[in-house]
mmCIF file of C-alpha atoms in Angstrom:
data_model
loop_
_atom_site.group_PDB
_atom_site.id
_atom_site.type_symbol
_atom_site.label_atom_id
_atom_site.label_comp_id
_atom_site.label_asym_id
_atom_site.label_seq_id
_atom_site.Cartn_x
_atom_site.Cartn_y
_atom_site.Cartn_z
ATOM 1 C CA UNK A 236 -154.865 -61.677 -18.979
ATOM 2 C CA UNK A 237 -152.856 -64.765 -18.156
ATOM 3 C CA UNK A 238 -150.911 -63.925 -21.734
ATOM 4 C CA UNK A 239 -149.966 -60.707 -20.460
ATOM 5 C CA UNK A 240 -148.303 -61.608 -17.295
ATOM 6 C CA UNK A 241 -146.584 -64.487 -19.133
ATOM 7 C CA UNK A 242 -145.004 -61.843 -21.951
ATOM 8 C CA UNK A 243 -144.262 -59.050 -19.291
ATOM 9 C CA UNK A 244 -142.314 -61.806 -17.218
ATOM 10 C CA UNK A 245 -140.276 -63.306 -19.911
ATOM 11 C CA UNK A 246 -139.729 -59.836 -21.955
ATOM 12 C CA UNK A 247 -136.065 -60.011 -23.231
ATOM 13 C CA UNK A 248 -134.219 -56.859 -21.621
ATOM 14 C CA UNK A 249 -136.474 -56.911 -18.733
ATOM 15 C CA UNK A 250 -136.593 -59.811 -16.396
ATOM 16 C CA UNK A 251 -133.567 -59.693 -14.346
ATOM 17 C CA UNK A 252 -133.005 -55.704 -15.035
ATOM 18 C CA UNK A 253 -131.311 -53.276 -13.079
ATOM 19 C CA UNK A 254 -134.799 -51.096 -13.256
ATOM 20 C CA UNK A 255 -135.919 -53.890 -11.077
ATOM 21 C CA UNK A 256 -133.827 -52.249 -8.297
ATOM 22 C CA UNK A 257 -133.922 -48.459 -9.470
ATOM 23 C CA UNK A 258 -136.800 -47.317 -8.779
ATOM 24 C CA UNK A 259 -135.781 -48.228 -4.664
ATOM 25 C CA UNK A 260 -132.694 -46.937 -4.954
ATOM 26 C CA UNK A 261 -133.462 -43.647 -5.782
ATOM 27 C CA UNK A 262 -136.006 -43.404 -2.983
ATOM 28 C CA UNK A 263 -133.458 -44.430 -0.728
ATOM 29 C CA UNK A 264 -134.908 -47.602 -0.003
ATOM 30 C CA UNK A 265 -131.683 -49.860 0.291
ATOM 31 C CA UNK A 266 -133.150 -52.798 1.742
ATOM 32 C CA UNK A 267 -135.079 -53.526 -1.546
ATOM 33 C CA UNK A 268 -132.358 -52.307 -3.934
ATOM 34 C CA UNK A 269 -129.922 -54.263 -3.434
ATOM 35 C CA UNK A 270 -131.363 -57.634 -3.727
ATOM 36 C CA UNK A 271 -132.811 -56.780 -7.071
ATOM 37 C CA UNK A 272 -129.486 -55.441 -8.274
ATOM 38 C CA UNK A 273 -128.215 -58.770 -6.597
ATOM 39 C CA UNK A 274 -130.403 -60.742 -8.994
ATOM 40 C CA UNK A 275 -130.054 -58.637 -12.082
ATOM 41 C CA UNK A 276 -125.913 -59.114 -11.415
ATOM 42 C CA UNK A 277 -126.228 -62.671 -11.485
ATOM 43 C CA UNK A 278 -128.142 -62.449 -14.982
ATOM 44 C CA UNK A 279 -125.148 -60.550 -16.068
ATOM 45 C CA UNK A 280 -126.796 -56.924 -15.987
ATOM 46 C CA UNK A 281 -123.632 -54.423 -16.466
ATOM 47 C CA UNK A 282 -125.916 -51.476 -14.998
ATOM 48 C CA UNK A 283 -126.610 -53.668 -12.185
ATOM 49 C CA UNK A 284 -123.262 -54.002 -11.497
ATOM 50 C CA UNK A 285 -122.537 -50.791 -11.353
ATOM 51 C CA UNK A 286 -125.445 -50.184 -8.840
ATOM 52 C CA UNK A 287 -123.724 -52.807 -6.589
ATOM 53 C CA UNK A 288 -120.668 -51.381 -6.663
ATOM 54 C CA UNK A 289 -121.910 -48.158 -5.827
ATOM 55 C CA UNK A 290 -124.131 -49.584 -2.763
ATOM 56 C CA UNK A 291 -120.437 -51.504 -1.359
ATOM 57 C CA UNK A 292 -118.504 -47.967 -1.845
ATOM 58 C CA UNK A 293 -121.016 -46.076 0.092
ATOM 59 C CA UNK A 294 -122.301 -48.751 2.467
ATOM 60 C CA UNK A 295 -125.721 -48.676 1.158
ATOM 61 C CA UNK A 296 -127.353 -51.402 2.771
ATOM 62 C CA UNK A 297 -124.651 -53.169 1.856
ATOM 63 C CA UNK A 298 -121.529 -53.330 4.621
ATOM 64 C CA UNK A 299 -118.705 -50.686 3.331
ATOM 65 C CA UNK A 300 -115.772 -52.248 1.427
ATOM 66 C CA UNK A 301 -113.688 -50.943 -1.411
ATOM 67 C CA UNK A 302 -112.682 -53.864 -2.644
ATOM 68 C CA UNK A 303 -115.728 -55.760 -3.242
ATOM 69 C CA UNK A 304 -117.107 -52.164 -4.968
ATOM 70 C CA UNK A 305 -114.297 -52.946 -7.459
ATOM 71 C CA UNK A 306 -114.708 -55.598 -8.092
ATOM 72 C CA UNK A 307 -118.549 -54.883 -9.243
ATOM 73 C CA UNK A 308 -116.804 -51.714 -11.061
ATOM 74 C CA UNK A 309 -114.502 -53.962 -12.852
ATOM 75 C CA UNK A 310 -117.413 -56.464 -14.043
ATOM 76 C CA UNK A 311 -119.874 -54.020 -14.969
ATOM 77 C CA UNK A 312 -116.653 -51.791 -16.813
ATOM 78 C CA UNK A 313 -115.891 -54.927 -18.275
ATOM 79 C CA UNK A 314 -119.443 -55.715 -19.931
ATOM 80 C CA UNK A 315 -118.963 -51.991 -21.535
ATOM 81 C CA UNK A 316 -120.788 -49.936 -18.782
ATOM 82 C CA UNK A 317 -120.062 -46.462 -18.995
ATOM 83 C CA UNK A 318 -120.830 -45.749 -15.632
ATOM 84 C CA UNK A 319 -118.798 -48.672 -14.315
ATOM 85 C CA UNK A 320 -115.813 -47.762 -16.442
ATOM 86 C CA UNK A 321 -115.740 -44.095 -14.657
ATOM 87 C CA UNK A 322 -116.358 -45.402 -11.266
ATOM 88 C CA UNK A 323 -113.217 -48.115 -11.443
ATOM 89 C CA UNK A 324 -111.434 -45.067 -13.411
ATOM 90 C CA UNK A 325 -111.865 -43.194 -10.465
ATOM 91 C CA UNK A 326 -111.081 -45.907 -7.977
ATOM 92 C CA UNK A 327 -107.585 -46.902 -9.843
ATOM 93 C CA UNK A 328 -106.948 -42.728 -9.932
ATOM 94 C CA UNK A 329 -107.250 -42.398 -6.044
ATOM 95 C CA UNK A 330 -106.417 -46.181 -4.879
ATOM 96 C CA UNK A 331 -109.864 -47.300 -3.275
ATOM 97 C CA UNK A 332 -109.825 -51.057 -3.143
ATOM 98 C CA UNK A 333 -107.398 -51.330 -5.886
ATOM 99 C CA UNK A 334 -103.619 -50.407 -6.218
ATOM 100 C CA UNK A 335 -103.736 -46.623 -7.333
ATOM 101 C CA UNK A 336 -102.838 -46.896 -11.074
ATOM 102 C CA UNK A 337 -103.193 -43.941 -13.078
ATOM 103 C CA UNK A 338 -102.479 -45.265 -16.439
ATOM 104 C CA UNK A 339 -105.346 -47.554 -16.183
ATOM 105 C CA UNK A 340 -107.698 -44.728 -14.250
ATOM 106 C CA UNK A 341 -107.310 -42.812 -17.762
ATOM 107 C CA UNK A 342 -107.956 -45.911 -19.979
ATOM 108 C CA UNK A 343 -111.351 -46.369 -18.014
ATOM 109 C CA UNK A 344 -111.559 -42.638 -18.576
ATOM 110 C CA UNK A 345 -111.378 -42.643 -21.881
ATOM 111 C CA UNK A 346 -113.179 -46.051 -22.747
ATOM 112 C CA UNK A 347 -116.552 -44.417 -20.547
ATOM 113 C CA UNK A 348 -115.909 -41.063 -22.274
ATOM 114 C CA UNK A 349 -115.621 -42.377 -25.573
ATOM 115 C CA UNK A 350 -118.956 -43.613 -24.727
ATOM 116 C CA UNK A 351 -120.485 -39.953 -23.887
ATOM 117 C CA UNK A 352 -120.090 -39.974 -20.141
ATOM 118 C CA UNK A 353 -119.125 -36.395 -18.695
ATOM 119 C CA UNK A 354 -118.296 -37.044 -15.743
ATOM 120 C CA UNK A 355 -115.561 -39.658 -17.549
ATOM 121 C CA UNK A 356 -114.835 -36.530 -19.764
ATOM 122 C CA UNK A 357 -114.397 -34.401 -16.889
ATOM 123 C CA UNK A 358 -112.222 -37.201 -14.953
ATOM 124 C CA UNK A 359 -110.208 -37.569 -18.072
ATOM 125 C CA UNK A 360 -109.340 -33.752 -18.249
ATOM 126 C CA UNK A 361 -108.080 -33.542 -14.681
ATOM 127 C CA UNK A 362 -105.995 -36.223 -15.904
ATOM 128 C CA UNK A 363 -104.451 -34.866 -18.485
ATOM 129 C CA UNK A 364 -104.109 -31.538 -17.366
ATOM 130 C CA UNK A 365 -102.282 -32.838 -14.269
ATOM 131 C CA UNK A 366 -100.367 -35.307 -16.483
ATOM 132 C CA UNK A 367 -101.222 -38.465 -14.147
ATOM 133 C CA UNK A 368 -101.125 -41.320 -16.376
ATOM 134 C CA UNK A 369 -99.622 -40.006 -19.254
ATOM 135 C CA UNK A 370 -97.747 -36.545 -20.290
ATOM 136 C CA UNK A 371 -99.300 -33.176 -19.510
ATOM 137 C CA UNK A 372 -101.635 -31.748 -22.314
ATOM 138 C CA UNK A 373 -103.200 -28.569 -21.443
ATOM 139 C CA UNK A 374 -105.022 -28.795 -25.036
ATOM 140 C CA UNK A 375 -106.603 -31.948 -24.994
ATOM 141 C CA UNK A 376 -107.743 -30.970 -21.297
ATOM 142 C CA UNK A 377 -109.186 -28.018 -22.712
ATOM 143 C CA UNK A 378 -111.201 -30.015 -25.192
ATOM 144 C CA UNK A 379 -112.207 -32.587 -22.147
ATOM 145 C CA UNK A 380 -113.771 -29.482 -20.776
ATOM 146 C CA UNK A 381 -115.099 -28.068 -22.976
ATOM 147 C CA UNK A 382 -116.905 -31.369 -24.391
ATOM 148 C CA UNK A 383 -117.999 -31.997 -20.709
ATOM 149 C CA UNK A 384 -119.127 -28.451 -20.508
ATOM 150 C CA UNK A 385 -121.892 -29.204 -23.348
ATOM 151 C CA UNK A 386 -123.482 -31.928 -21.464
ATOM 152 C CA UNK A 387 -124.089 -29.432 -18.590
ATOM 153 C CA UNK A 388 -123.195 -26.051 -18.864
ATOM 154 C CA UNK A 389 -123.934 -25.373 -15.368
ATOM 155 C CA UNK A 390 -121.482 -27.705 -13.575
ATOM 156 C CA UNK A 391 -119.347 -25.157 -11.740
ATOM 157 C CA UNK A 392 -116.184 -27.847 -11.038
ATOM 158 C CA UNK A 393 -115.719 -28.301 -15.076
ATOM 159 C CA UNK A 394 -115.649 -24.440 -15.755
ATOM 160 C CA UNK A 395 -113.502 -23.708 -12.933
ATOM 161 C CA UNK A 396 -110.436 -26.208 -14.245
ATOM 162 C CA UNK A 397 -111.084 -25.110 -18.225
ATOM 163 C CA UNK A 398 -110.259 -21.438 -16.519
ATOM 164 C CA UNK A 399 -107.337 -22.796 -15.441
ATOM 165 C CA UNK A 400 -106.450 -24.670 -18.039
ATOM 166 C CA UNK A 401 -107.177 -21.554 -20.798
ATOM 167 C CA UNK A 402 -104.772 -19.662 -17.992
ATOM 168 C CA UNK A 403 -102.038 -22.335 -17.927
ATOM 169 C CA UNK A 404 -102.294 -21.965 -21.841
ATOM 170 C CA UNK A 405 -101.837 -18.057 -21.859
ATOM 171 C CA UNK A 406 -105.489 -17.772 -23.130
ATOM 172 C CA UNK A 407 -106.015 -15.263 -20.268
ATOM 173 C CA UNK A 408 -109.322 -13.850 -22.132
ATOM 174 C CA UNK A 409 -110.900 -17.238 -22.331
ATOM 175 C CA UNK A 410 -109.841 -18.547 -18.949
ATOM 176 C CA UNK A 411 -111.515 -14.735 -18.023
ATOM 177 C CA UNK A 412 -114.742 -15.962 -19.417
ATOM 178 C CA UNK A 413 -114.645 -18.691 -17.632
ATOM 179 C CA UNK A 414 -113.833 -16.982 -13.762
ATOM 180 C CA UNK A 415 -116.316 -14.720 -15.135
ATOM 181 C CA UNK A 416 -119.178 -16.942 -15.623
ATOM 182 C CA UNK A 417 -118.539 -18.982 -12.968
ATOM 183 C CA UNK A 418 -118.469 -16.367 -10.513
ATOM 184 C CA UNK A 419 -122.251 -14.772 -12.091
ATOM 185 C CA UNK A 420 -123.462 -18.099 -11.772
ATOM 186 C CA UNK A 421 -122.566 -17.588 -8.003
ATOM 187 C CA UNK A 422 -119.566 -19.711 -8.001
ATOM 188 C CA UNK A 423 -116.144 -19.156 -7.260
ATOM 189 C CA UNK A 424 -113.030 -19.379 -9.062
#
């Protein structure tokens, strides 16, 4: 029995883990999140990182401050977190604890969507298609879209700016099927 505490507690992957602090955090219970996120940081744990960073942008237990969530964006981005590289794409894109930079908001973009993120996806289609940190390209926002679409079909905010981006294109019939199922869903346009 002894044997089996000794392997669970020295487990490679698992001592030190964000899923240390997870399980808390999604009840809501703050207080005993963040000092296992805290821990799992320190043992350089990228998801961890991003947890923490989250908590300090929200003021999850943690006091509020945008600069100390980007900096836990930036560390857990930099250890090839998907999740972190959105979050500190999204904090460059709108300025929160960081000088707004949009060229670097759609390199984050891309490196977490490269990775299979949607929401990155998604983020890196409003980019384009607004041409903030880079030239305007209604086509490659259309395929953001429509490659965030497939990851959840549902998500109202993605169908609602490939609509408008199939409209800004002249593709009035597809940007149609878009309003369309949007609005059946019980959205709006």
């Amino acid at each position: 029995m002894a044997v089996l505490a000794l392997a669970a507690a020295v487990s490679p992957g698992r001592a030190g883990s964000w899923l240390d602090g997870y399980p808390a955090y999604r009840k809501g219970d703050y207080e005993k999140a963040l000092p296992a996120f805290q821990a799992a940081a320190a043992q350089g744990d990228a998801k961890a990182m991003n947890y923490l960073g989250q908590m300090y942008a929200s003021g999850q237990e943690a006091r509020r401050d945008m600069g100390e969530a980007a900096r836990w964006f930036s560390l857990a981005a930099g250890k090839g977190d998907p999740g972190g590289q959105n979050n500190l794409g999204e904090f460059y894109a709108n300025g929160w604890g960081v000088s707004r930079d949009y060229g670097a908001a759609v390199r984050w973009f891309t490196a977490a969507a490269d990775q299979g993120d949607p929401t990155a996806r998604f983020n890196l289609g409003k980019m384009r298609a607004s041409g903030l940190g880079g030239e305007r390209d209604l086509d490659l926002a259309a395929e953001d879209f429509r490659r965030a679409l497939k990851s959840d079909p549902k998500n109202e905010k993605v169908r609602n700016w490939l609509g408008a981006v199939y409209h800004g294109l002249g593709r009035h019939d597809a940007a149609l099927e878009q309003f369309s199922a949007l609005t059946q869903a019980g959205g709006r346009p």
